[in-house]
CSV table of C-alpha atoms in Angstrom, one decimal:
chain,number,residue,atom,x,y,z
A,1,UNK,CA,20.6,4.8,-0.3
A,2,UNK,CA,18.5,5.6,-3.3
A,3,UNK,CA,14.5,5.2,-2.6
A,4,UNK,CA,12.6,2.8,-4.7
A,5,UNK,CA,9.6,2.9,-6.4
A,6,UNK,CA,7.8,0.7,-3.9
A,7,UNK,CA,9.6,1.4,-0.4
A,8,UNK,CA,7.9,0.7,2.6
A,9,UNK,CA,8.3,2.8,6.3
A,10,UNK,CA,8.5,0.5,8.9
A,11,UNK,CA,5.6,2.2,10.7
A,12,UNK,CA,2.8,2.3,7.5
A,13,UNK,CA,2.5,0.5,4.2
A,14,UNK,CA,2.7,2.3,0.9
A,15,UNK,CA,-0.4,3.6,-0.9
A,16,UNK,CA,0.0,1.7,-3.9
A,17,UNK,CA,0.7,-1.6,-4.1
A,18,UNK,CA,4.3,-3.5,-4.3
A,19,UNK,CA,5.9,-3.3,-7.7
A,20,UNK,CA,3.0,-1.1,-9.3
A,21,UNK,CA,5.4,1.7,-9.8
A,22,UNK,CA,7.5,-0.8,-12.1
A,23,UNK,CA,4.9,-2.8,-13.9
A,24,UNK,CA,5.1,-2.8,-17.7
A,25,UNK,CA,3.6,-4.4,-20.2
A,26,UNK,CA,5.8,-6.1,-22.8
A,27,UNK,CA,2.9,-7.5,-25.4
A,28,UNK,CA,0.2,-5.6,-26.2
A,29,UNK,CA,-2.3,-8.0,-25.4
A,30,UNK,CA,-5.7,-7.7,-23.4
A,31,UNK,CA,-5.9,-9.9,-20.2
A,32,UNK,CA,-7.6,-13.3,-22.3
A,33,UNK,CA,-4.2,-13.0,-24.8
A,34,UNK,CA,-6.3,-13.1,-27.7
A,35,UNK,CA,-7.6,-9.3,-28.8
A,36,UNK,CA,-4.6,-6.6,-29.2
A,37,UNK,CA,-4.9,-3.6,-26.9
A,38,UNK,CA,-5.2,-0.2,-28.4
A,39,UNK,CA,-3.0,2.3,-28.4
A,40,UNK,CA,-4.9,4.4,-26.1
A,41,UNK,CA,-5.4,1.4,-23.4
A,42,UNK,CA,-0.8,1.0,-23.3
A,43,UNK,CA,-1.1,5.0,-23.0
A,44,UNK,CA,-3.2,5.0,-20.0
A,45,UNK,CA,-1.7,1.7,-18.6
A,46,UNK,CA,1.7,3.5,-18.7
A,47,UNK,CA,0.7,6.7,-17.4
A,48,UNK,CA,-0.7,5.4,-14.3
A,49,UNK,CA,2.3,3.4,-13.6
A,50,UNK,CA,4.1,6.6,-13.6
A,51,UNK,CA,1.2,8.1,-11.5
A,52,UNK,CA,1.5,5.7,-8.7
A,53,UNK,CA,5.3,6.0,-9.1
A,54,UNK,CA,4.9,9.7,-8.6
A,55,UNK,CA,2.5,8.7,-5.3
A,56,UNK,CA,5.3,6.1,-3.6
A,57,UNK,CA,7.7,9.2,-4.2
A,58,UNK,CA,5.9,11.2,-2.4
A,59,UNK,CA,5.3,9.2,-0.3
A,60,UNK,CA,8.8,8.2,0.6
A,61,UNK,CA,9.9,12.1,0.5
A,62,UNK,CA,6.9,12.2,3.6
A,63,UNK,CA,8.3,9.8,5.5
A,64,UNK,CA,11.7,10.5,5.6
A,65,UNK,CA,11.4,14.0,6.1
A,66,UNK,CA,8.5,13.3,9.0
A,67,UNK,CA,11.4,10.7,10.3
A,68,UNK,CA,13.4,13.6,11.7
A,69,UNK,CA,16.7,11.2,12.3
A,70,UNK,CA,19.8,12.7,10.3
A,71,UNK,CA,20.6,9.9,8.1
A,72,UNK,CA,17.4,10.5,6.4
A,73,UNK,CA,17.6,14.3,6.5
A,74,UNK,CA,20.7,13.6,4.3
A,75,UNK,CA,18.3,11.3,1.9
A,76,UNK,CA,15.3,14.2,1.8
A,77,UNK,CA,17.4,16.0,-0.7
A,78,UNK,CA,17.3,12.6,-2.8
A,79,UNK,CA,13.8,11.9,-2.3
A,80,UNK,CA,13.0,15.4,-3.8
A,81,UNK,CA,15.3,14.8,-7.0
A,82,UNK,CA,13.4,10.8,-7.1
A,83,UNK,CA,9.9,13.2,-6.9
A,84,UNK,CA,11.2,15.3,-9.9
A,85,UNK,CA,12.5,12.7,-12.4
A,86,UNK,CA,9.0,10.9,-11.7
A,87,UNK,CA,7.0,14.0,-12.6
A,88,UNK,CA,9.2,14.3,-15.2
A,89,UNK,CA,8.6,11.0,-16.8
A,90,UNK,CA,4.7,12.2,-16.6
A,91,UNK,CA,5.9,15.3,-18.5
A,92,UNK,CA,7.3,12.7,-21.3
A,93,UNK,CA,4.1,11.8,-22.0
A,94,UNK,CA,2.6,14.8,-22.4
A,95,UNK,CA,2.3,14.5,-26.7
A,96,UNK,CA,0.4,11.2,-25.7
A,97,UNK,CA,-2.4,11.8,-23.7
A,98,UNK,CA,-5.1,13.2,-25.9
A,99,UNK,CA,-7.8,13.2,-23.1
A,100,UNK,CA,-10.2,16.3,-21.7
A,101,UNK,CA,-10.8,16.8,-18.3
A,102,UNK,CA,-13.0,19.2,-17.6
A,103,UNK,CA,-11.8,22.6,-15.5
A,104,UNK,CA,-14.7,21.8,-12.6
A,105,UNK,CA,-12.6,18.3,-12.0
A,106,UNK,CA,-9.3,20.5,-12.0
A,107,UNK,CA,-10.7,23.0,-10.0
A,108,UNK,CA,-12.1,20.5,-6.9
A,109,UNK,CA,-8.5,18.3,-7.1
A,110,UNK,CA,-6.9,21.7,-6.7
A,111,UNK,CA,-9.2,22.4,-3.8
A,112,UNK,CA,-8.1,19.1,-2.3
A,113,UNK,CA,-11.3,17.7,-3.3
A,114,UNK,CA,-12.5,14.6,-4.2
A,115,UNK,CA,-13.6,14.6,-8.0
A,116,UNK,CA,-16.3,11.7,-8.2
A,117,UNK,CA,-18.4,14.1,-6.2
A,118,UNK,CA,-18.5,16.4,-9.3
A,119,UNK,CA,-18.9,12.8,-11.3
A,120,UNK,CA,-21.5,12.2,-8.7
A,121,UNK,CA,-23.8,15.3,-8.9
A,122,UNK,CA,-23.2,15.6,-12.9
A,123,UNK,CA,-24.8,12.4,-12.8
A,124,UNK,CA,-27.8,12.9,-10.4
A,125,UNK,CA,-28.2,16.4,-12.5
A,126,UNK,CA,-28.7,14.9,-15.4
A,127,UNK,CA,-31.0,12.6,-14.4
A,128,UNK,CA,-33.3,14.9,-13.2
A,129,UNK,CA,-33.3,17.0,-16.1
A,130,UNK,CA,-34.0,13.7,-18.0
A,131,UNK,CA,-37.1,13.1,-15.9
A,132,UNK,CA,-38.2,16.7,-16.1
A,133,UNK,CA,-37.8,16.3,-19.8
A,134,UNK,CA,-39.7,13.4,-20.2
A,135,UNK,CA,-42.5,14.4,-18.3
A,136,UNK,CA,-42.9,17.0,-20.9
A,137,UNK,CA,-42.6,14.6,-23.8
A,138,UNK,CA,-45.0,12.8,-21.9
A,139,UNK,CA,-47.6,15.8,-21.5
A,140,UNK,CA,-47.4,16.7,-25.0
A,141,UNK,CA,-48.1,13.5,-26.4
A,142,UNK,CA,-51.3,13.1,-23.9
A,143,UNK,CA,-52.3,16.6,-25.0
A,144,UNK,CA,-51.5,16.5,-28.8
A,145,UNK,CA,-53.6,12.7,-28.3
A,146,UNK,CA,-56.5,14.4,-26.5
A,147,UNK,CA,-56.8,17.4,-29.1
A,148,UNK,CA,-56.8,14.6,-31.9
A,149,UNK,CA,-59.7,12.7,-30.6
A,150,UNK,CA,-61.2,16.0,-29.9
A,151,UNK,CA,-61.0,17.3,-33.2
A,152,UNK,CA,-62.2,14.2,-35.0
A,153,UNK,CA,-65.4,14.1,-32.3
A,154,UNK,CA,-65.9,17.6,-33.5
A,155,UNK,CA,-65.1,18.4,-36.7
A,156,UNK,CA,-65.4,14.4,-38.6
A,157,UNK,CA,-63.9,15.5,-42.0
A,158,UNK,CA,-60.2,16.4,-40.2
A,159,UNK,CA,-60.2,13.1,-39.7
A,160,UNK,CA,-57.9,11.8,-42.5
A,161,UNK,CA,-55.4,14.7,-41.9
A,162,UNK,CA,-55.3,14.1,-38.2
A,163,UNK,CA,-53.4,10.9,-38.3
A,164,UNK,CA,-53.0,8.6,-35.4
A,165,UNK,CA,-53.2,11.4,-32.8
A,166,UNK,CA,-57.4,11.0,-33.4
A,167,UNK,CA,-56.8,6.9,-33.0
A,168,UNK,CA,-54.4,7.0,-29.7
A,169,UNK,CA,-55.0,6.4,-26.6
A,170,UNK,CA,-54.9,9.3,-23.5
């Protein structure tokens, strides 16, 4: 019996869901029907089809070799061939995908990691560096404003060189 893309173990549902490993898309058309979808968008569409394909493979190679009975020892064999013509039809699309990923994200999957957490502390890194850098904006601008209003206290003729840094509030 040949596994398919969506098989289910009696004892646990597959991870992706029923017929995701099959789905295609026949018009190139966004969800509404009324604006094409780009190139990129079919790319990405089909390449998580295949994805998920490769997941219920995998999936369905770990159950039948955890299922220890020897009608499915016959069929692990099969379910290692299914594995490989899905990784292979990822392979196809090699010339297509045209995206970076950057080697920290590569790195953590290959640990067995979760990659948002990079996402996650990319995110909450740059924000602080954006508040850091703002507060010097911030402390410039007060101190370049002070200085003006100094300057043109002081010294009355540097006035019409000093710009609005002499008129500005602290």
């Amino acid at each position: 019996m040949a596994p398919s893309a969506a098989s289910v173990t009696p004892t646990s549902a597959s991870p992706s869901p029923p017929g995701a490993a099959g789905m295609q898309t026949d018009t190139p058309v966004d969800a509404k029907g009324s604006q094409p979808i780009r190139v990129e968008e079919i790319v990405r569409r089909d390449l998580e089809t295949r994805t998920l394909a490769v997941v219920d493979a995998l999936y369905d190679l770990a159950a039948r070799a955890a299922d220890g009975q020897p009608s499915s020892v016959l069929g692990v064999g099969e379910s290692v061939n299914h594995v490989i013509r899905r990784l292979a039809d990822i392979d196809v699309m090699r010339g297509h995908i045209h995206a970076q990923v950057p080697k920290d994200v590569l790195d953590l999957v290959d640990a067995g990691r979760n990659p948002d957490s990079h996402t996650r502390s990319l995110v909450n890194r740059l924000a602080s560096e954006n508040q850091y850098s703002l507060g010097q904006h911030e402390s410039i601008q007060s101190f370049r404003n002070k200085l003006g209003q100094a300057l043109a206290e002081h010294f009355p003729a540097l006035q019409p060189s000093l710009g609005e840094a002499s008129g500005a509030a602290p």
